[in-house]
Coordinates of C-alpha atoms and ligand atoms in Angstrom, one line a residue:
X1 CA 14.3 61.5 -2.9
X2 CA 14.7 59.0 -0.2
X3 CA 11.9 57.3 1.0
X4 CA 11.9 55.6 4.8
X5 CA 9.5 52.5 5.4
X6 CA 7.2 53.7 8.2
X7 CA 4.7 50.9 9.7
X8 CA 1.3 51.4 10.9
X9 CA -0.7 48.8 13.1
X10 CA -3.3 48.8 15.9
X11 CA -0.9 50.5 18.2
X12 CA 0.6 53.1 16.5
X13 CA -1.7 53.9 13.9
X14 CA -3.8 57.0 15.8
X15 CA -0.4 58.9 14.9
X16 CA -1.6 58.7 11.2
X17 CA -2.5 62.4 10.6
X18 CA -5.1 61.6 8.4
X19 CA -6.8 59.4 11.0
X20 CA -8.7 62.6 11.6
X21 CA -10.9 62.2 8.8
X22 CA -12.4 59.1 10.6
X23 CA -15.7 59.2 12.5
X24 CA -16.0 57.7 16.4
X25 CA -17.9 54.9 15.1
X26 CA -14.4 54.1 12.2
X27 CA -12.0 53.9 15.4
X28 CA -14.3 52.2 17.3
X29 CA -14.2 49.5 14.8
X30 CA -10.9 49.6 13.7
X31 CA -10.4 49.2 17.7
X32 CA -12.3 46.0 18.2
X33 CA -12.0 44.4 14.5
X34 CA -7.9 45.0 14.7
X35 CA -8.4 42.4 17.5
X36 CA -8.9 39.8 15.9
X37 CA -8.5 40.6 12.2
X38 CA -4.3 41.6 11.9
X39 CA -3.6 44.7 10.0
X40 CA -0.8 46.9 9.1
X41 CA -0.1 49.4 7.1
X42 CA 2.4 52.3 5.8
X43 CA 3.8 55.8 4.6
X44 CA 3.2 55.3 1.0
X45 CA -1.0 53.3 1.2
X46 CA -1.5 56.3 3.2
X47 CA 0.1 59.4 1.7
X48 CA -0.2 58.2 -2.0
X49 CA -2.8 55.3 -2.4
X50 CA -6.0 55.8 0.2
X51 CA -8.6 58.7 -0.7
X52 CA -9.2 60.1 2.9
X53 CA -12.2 62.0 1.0
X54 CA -13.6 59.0 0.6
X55 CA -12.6 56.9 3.3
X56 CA -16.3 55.8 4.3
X57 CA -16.1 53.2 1.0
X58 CA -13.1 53.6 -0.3
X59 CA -11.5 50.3 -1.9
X60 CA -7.7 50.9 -0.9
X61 CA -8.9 51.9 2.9
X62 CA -11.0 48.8 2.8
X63 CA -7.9 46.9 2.0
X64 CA -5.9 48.2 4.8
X65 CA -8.2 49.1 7.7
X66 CA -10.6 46.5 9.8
X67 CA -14.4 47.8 9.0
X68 CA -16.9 46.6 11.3
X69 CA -18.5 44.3 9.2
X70 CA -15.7 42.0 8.4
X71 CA -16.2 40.2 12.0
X72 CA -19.2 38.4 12.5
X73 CA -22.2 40.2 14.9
X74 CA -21.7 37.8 17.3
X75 CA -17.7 37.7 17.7
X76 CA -17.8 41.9 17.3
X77 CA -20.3 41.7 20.3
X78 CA -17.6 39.0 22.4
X79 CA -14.6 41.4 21.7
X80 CA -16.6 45.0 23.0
X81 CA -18.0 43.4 25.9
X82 CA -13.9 42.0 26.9
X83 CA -12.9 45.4 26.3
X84 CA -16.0 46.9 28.0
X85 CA -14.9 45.1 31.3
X86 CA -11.0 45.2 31.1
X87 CA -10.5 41.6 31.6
X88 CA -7.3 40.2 32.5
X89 CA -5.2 40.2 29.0
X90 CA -4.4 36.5 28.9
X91 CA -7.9 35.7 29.3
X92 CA -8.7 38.3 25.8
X93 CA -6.0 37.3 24.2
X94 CA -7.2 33.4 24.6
X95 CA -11.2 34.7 23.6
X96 CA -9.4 36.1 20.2
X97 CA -6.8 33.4 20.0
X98 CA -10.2 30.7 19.5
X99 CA -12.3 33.5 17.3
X100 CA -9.4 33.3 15.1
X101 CA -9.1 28.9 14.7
X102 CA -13.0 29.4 14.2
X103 CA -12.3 32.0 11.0
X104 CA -10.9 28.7 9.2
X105 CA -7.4 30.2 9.3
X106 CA -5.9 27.4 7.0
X107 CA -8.0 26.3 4.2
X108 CA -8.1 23.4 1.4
X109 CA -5.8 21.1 3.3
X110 CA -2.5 22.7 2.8
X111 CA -0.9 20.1 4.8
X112 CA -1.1 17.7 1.9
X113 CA 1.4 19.8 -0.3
X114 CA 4.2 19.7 2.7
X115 CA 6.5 17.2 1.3
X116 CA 9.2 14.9 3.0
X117 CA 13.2 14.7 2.3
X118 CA 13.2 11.0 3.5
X119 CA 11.9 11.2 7.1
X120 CA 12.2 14.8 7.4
X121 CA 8.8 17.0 6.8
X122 CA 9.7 20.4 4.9
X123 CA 7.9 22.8 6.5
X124 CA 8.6 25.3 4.3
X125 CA 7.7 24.4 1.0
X126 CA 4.7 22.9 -0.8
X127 CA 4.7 21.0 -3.5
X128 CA 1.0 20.1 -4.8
X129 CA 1.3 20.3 -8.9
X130 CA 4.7 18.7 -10.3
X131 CA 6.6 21.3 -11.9
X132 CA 6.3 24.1 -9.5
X133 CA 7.1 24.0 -5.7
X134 CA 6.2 26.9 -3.8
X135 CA 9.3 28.1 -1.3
X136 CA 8.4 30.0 2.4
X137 CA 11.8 31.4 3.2
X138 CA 11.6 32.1 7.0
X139 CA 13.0 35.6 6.5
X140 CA 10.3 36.6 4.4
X141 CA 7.3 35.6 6.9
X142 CA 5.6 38.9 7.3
X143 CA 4.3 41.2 4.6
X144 CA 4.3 45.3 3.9
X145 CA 0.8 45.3 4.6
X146 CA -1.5 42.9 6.0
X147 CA -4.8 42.7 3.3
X148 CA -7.9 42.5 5.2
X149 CA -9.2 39.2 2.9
X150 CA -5.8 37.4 3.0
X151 CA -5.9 34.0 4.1
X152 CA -1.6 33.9 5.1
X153 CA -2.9 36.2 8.3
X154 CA -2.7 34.0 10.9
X155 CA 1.3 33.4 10.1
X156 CA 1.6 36.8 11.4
X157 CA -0.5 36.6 14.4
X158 CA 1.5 34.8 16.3
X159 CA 0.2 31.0 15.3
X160 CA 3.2 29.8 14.7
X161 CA 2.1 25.8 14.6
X162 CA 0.4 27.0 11.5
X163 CA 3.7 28.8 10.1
X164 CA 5.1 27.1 7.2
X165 CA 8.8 28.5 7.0
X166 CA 12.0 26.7 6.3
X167 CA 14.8 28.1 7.8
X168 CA 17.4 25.7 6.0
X169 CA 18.0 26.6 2.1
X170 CA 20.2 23.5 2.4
X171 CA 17.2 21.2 2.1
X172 CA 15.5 23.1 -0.6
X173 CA 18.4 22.8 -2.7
X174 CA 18.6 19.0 -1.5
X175 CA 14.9 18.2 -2.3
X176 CA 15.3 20.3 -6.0
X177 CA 18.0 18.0 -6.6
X178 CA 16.0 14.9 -6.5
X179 CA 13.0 16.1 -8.4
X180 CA 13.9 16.7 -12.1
X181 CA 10.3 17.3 -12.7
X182 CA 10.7 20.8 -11.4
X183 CA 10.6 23.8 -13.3
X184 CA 9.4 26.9 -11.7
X185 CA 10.3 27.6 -7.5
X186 CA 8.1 30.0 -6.6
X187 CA 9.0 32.0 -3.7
X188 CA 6.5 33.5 -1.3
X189 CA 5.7 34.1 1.6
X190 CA 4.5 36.1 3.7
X191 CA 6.2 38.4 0.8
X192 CA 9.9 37.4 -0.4
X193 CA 10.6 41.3 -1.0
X194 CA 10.4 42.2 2.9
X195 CA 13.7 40.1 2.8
X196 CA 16.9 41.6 2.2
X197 CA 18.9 41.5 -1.1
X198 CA 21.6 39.5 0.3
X199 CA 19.2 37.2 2.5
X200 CA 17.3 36.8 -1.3
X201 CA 20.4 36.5 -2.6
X202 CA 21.7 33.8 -0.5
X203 CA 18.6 31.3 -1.7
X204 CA 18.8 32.2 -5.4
X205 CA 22.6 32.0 -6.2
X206 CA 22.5 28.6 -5.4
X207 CA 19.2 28.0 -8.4
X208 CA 21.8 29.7 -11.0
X209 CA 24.1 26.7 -10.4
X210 CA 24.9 24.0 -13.2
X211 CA 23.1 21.2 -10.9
X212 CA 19.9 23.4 -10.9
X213 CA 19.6 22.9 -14.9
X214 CA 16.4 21.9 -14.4
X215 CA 15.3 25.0 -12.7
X216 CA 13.7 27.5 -15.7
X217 CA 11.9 30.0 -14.1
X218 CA 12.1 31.6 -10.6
X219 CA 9.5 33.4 -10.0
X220 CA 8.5 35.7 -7.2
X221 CA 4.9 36.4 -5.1
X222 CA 5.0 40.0 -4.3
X223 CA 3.1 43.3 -3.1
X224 CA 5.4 45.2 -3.1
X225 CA 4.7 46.7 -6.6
X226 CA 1.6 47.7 -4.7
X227 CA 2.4 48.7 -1.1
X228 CA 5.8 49.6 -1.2
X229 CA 7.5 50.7 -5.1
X230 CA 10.2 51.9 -3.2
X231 CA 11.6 48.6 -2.3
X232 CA 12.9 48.7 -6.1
X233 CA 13.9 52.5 -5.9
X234 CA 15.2 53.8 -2.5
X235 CA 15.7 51.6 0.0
X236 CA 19.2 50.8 1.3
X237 CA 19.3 47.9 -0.8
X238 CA 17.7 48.8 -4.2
X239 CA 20.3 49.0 -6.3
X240 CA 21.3 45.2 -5.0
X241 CA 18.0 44.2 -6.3
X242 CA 18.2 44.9 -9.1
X243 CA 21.6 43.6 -10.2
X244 CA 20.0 40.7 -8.4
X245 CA 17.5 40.2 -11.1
X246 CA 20.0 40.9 -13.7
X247 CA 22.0 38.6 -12.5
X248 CA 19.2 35.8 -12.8
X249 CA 18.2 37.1 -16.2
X250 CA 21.9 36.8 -17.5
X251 CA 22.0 33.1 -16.1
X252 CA 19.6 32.1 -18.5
X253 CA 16.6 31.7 -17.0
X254 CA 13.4 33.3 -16.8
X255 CA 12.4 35.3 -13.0
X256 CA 8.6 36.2 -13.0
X257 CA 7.4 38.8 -10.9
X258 CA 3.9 37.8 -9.5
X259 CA 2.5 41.0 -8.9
X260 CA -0.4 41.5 -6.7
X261 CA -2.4 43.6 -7.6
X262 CA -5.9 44.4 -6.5
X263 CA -7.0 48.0 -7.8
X264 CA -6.2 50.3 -10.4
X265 CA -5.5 52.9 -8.4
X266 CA -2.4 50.5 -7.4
X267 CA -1.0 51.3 -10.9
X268 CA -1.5 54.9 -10.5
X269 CA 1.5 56.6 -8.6
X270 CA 5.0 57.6 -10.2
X271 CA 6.5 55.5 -8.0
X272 CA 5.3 52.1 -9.3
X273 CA 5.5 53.8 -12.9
X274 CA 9.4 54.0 -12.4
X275 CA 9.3 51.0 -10.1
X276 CA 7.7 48.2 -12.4
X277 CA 10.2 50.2 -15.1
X278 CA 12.7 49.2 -13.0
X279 CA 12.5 45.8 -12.6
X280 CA 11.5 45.4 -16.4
X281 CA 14.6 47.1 -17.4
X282 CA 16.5 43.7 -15.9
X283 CA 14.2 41.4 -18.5
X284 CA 12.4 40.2 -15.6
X285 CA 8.9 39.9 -16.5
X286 CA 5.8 40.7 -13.9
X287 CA 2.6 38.6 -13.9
X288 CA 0.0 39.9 -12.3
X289 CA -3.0 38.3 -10.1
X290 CA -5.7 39.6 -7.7
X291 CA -8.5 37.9 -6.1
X292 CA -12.1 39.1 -7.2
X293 CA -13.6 41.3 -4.3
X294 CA -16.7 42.4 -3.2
X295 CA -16.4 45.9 -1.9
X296 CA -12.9 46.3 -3.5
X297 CA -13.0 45.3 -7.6
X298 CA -16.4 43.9 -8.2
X299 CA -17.1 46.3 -11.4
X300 CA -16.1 44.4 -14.8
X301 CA -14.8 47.8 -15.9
X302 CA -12.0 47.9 -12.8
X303 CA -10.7 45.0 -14.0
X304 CA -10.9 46.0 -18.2
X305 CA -8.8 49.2 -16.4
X306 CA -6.6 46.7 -14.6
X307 CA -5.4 44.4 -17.5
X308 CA -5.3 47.8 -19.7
X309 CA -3.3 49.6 -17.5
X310 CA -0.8 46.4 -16.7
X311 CA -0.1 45.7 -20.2
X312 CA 0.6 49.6 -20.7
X313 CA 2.7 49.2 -18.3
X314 CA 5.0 46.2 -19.4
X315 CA 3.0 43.6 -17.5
X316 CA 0.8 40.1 -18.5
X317 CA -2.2 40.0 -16.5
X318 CA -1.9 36.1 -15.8
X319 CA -5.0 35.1 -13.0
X320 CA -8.4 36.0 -11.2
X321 CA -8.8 34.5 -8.6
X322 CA -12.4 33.9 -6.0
X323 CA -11.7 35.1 -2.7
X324 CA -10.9 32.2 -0.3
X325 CA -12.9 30.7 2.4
X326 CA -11.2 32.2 5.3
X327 CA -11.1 35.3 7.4
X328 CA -13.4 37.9 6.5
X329 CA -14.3 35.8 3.4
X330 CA -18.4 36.5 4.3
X331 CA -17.5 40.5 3.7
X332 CA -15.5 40.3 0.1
X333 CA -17.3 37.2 -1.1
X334 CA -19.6 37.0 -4.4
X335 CA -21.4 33.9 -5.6
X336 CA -19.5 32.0 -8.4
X337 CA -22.0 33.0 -11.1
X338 CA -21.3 36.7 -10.2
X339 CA -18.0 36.0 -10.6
X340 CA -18.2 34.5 -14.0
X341 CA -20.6 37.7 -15.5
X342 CA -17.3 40.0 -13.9
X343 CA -14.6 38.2 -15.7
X344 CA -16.6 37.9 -19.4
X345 CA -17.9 41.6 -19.1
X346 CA -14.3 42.9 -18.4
X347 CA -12.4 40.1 -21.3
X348 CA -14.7 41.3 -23.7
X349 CA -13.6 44.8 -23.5
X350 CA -9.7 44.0 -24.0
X351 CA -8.1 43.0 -26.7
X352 CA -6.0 39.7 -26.9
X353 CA -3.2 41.2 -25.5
X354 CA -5.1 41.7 -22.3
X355 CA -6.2 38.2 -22.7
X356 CA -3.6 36.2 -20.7
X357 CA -5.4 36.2 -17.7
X358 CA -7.5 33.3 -16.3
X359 CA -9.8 33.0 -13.9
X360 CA -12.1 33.0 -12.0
X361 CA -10.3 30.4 -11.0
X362 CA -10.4 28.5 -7.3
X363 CA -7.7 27.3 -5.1
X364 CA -9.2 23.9 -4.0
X365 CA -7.7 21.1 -2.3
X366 CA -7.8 19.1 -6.0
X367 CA -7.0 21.9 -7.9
X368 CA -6.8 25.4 -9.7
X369 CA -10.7 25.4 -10.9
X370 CA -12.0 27.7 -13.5
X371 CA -15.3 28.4 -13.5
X372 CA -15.8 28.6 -18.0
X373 CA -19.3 29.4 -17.7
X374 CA -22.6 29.2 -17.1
X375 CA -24.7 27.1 -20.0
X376 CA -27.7 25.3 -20.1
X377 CA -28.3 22.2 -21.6
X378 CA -31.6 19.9 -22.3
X379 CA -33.3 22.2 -19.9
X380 CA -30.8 22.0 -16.7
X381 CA -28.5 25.4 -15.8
X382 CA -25.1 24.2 -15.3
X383 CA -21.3 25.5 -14.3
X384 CA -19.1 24.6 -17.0
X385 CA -15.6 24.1 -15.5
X386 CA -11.7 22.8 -15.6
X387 CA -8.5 22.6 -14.1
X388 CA -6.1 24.7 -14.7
X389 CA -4.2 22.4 -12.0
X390 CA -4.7 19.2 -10.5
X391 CA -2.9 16.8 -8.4
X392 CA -3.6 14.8 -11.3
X393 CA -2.0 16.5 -14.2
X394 CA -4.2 14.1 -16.1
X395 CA -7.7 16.3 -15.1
X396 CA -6.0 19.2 -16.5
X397 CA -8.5 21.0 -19.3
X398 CA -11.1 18.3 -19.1
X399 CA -14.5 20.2 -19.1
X400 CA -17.2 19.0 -16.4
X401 CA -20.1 20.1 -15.5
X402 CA -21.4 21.5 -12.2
X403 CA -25.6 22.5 -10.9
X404 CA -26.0 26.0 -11.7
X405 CA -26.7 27.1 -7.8
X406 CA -27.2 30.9 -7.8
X407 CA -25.7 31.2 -3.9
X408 CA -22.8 28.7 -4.2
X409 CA -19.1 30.8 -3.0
X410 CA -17.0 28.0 -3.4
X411 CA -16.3 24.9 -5.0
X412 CA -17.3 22.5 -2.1
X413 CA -20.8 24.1 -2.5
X414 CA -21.0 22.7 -5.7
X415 CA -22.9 19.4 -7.2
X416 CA -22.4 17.4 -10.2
X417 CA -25.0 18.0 -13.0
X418 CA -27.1 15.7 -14.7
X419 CA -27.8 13.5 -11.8
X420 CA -24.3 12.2 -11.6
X421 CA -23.2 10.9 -7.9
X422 CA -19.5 11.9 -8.2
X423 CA -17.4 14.7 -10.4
X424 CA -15.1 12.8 -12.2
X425 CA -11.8 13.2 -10.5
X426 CA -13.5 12.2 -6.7
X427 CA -12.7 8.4 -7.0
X428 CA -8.7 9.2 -7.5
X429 CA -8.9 12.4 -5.4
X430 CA -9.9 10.0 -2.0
X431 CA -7.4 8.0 -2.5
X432 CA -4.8 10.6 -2.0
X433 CA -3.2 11.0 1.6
X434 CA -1.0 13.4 3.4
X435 CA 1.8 10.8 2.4
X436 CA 0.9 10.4 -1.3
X437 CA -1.0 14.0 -1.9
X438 CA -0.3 13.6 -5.7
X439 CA -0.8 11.6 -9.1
X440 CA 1.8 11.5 -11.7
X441 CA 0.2 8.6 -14.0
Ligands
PLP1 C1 -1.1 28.3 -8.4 C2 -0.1 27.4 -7.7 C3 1.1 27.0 -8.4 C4 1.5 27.6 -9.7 O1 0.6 27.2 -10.7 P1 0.8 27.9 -12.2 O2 -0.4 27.4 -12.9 O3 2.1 27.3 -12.8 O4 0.9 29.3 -12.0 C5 1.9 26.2 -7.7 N1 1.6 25.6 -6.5 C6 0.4 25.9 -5.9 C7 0.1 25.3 -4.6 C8 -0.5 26.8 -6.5 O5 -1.6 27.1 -5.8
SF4_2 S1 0.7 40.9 0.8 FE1 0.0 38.9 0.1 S2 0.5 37.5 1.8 FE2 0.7 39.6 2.6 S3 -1.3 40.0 3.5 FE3 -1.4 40.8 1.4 S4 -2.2 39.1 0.2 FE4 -1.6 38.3 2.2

């Protein structure tokens, strides 16, 4: 069986046959959200993932189609009334353009982790913890499917000012070779497996080399798994995958799948069965990681499922993440706390095995932040938390302590307990710049 790729987006997507099972009012907003909020889809979310039955709530949908309420009242409002009275297209397309700058389309000051190779800025990586860089190959800038919460979407909106891509390996290699400390390149995108074997290929021969000693793991950001199994079964250029990963295996060193993976019905098909078989069969391992989702995976037992069903499956369920402030962030968001009863009501149901994971855990500008708990102590209600990261490896696993405040989405929301002024990392942390965005002390 040979399955062909087939893309669905705001133009095309009416040719969906079961776009029939929609209501007016669905198209209507798929219409005017798909505006301003990217999306994209294909064959296999359709056909094999998405329960048309159910299409009024149904998680995978959710994931792939704009609903009305992920744009604000105000900006859904702006966008009919442009449509409403056919305005010239340049002046919609610069209404969206701003709606989209306002929707805080690059969070927690990813500048800082753009490093320099003498005078030259790499675009296209960041480096913000010491032993792993992150990698944006330019080839692998777009994705299978655009998730509606993702925070990479304007990279595929056309804003390319805000596109980090490298499009010279050459300085990758150059930069690895002057920072022993690295371990792990992680490559991502965008999604890495949207590239083809031999344009993958051509960036991770060079990592197998004796010079790259340093170099342990590679590991690789992916939905694939998720939106397209196939990649590892029937496309042209399967097979060369595969030996790929062999190939990296053989080498010596370790190449991690990081496998998206929001929902268990994800992990349901035949086709990421044998696909994630696939791929395991070449010692590769797969780690996987999802964000924590309102409307998509807020129910403890979807995410006891989700770990079960990974480690079933081959894989270690490795982070949990709280949905980031951009985009539709107001529609998938849940208050810290929430998240916190989510995570210990689902790790209490697994066994240790299941137990890898981390999280919930937050992607701020100092750090990886895991929220341990909520405690009270003497009478005051406090977030317990830690790094799992910092640009300081020295804050790493230092407990601190947080106000307990019931609406608080994000770390920035957050206050110190017990009356302190600062947390305890905020006197280093402002001394960090753009050119110095790191501590190694
Ligand atoms: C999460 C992350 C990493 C990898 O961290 P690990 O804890 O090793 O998985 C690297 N760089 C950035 C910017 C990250 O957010
Ligand atoms: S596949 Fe990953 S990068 Fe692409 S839209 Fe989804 S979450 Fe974002």
């Amino acid at each position: 069986m040979n399955k062909t790729i087939r893309s669905y987006n705001l133009h095309n997507y009416r040719t969906i046959p079961q776009i029939s099972f929609l209501s007016e009012t669905m198209i209507k907003d798929i219409e005017i959200v798909g505006r301003v909020l990217p999306f994209k889809t294909n064959n296999y979310v359709v056909n094999e993932l998405i329960d048309w039955n159910n299409v009024e709530t149904d998680p995978i949908f959710t994931l792939n189609f704009p609903r009305c309420e992920m744009l604000s009242k105000k900006h859904y409002a702006a966008v009919e009334k442009e449509l409403d009275r056919n305005t010239a297209k340049e002046v919609q397309d610069k209404k969206i353009q701003q709606m989209r700058l306002s929707l805080n389309p690059n969070p927690a000051g990813q500048e800082y982790n753009v490093p320099y190779l003498g005078e030259i800025k790499l675009k296209g990586i960041q480096h913000k913890y010491p032993e792993t860089v992150l990698f944006f190959p330019s080839q692998g800038q777009t994705c299978h499917a655009y998730c509606t919460f993702c925070f990479r979407w304007p990279q595929f909106s056309g804003m390319n000012e805000l596109k980090f891509a490298m499009k010279e390996a050459d300085l990758l290699f150059k930069y690895l070779h002057l920072h022993k400390e690295i371990t792990d390149i992680l490559f991502t995108g965008g999604d890495p497996m949207v590239m083809t074997a031999s344009v993958l290929e051509t960036y991770i021969r060079p990592l197998l080399l004796p010079e790259m000693a340093h170099i342990h793991t590679i590991r690789i950001g992916t939905k694939s798994l998720a939106y397209w199994p196939y990649r590892y079964l029937t496309d042209k250029d399967s097979d060369e995958i595969i030996r790929l990963f062999d190939l990296v295996n053989r080498s010596g060193k370790n190449l991690s799948i990081q496998a998206h993976f929001n929902h268990p019905r994800e992990l349901s098909t035949v086709a990421v069965e044998k696909a994630i078989r696939r791929i395991r069969s070449t010692g590769a391992q797969i780690r996987t990681q999802s964000p924590l989702l309102r409307n998509i995976n807020d129910k403890p037992e979807l995410w006891a499922q989700l770990w079960r069903r990974q480690v079933d499956l081959g894989c270690i369920p490795y982070y949990m993440f709280v949905a980031r402030d951009t985009g539709s962030k107001h529609y998938f968001e849940l208050p810290l706390g929430k998240c916190w009863q989510i995570y210990r009501k689902a790790y209490r149901q697994v066994s240790g095995i299941c137990r890898t994971v981390r999280g919930p855990s937050m992607s701020d500008h100092a750090g990886k932040i895991q929220i341990l708990g909520i405690q009270e102590v003497k009478g005051e209600k406090i977030f317990v938390l830690r790094f799992l990261q910092g640009r300081n490896p020295k804050w790493v696993d230092i407990p601190f302590f947080a106000e307990y405040d019931p609406k608080a989405t994000w770390f920035n929301q957050l206050k110190p307990a017990f009356g302190e002024r600062k947390f305890f990392f905020e006197e280093q942390q402002s001394k960090l710049t753009v050119t110095k965005p790191f501590l190694f002390e």
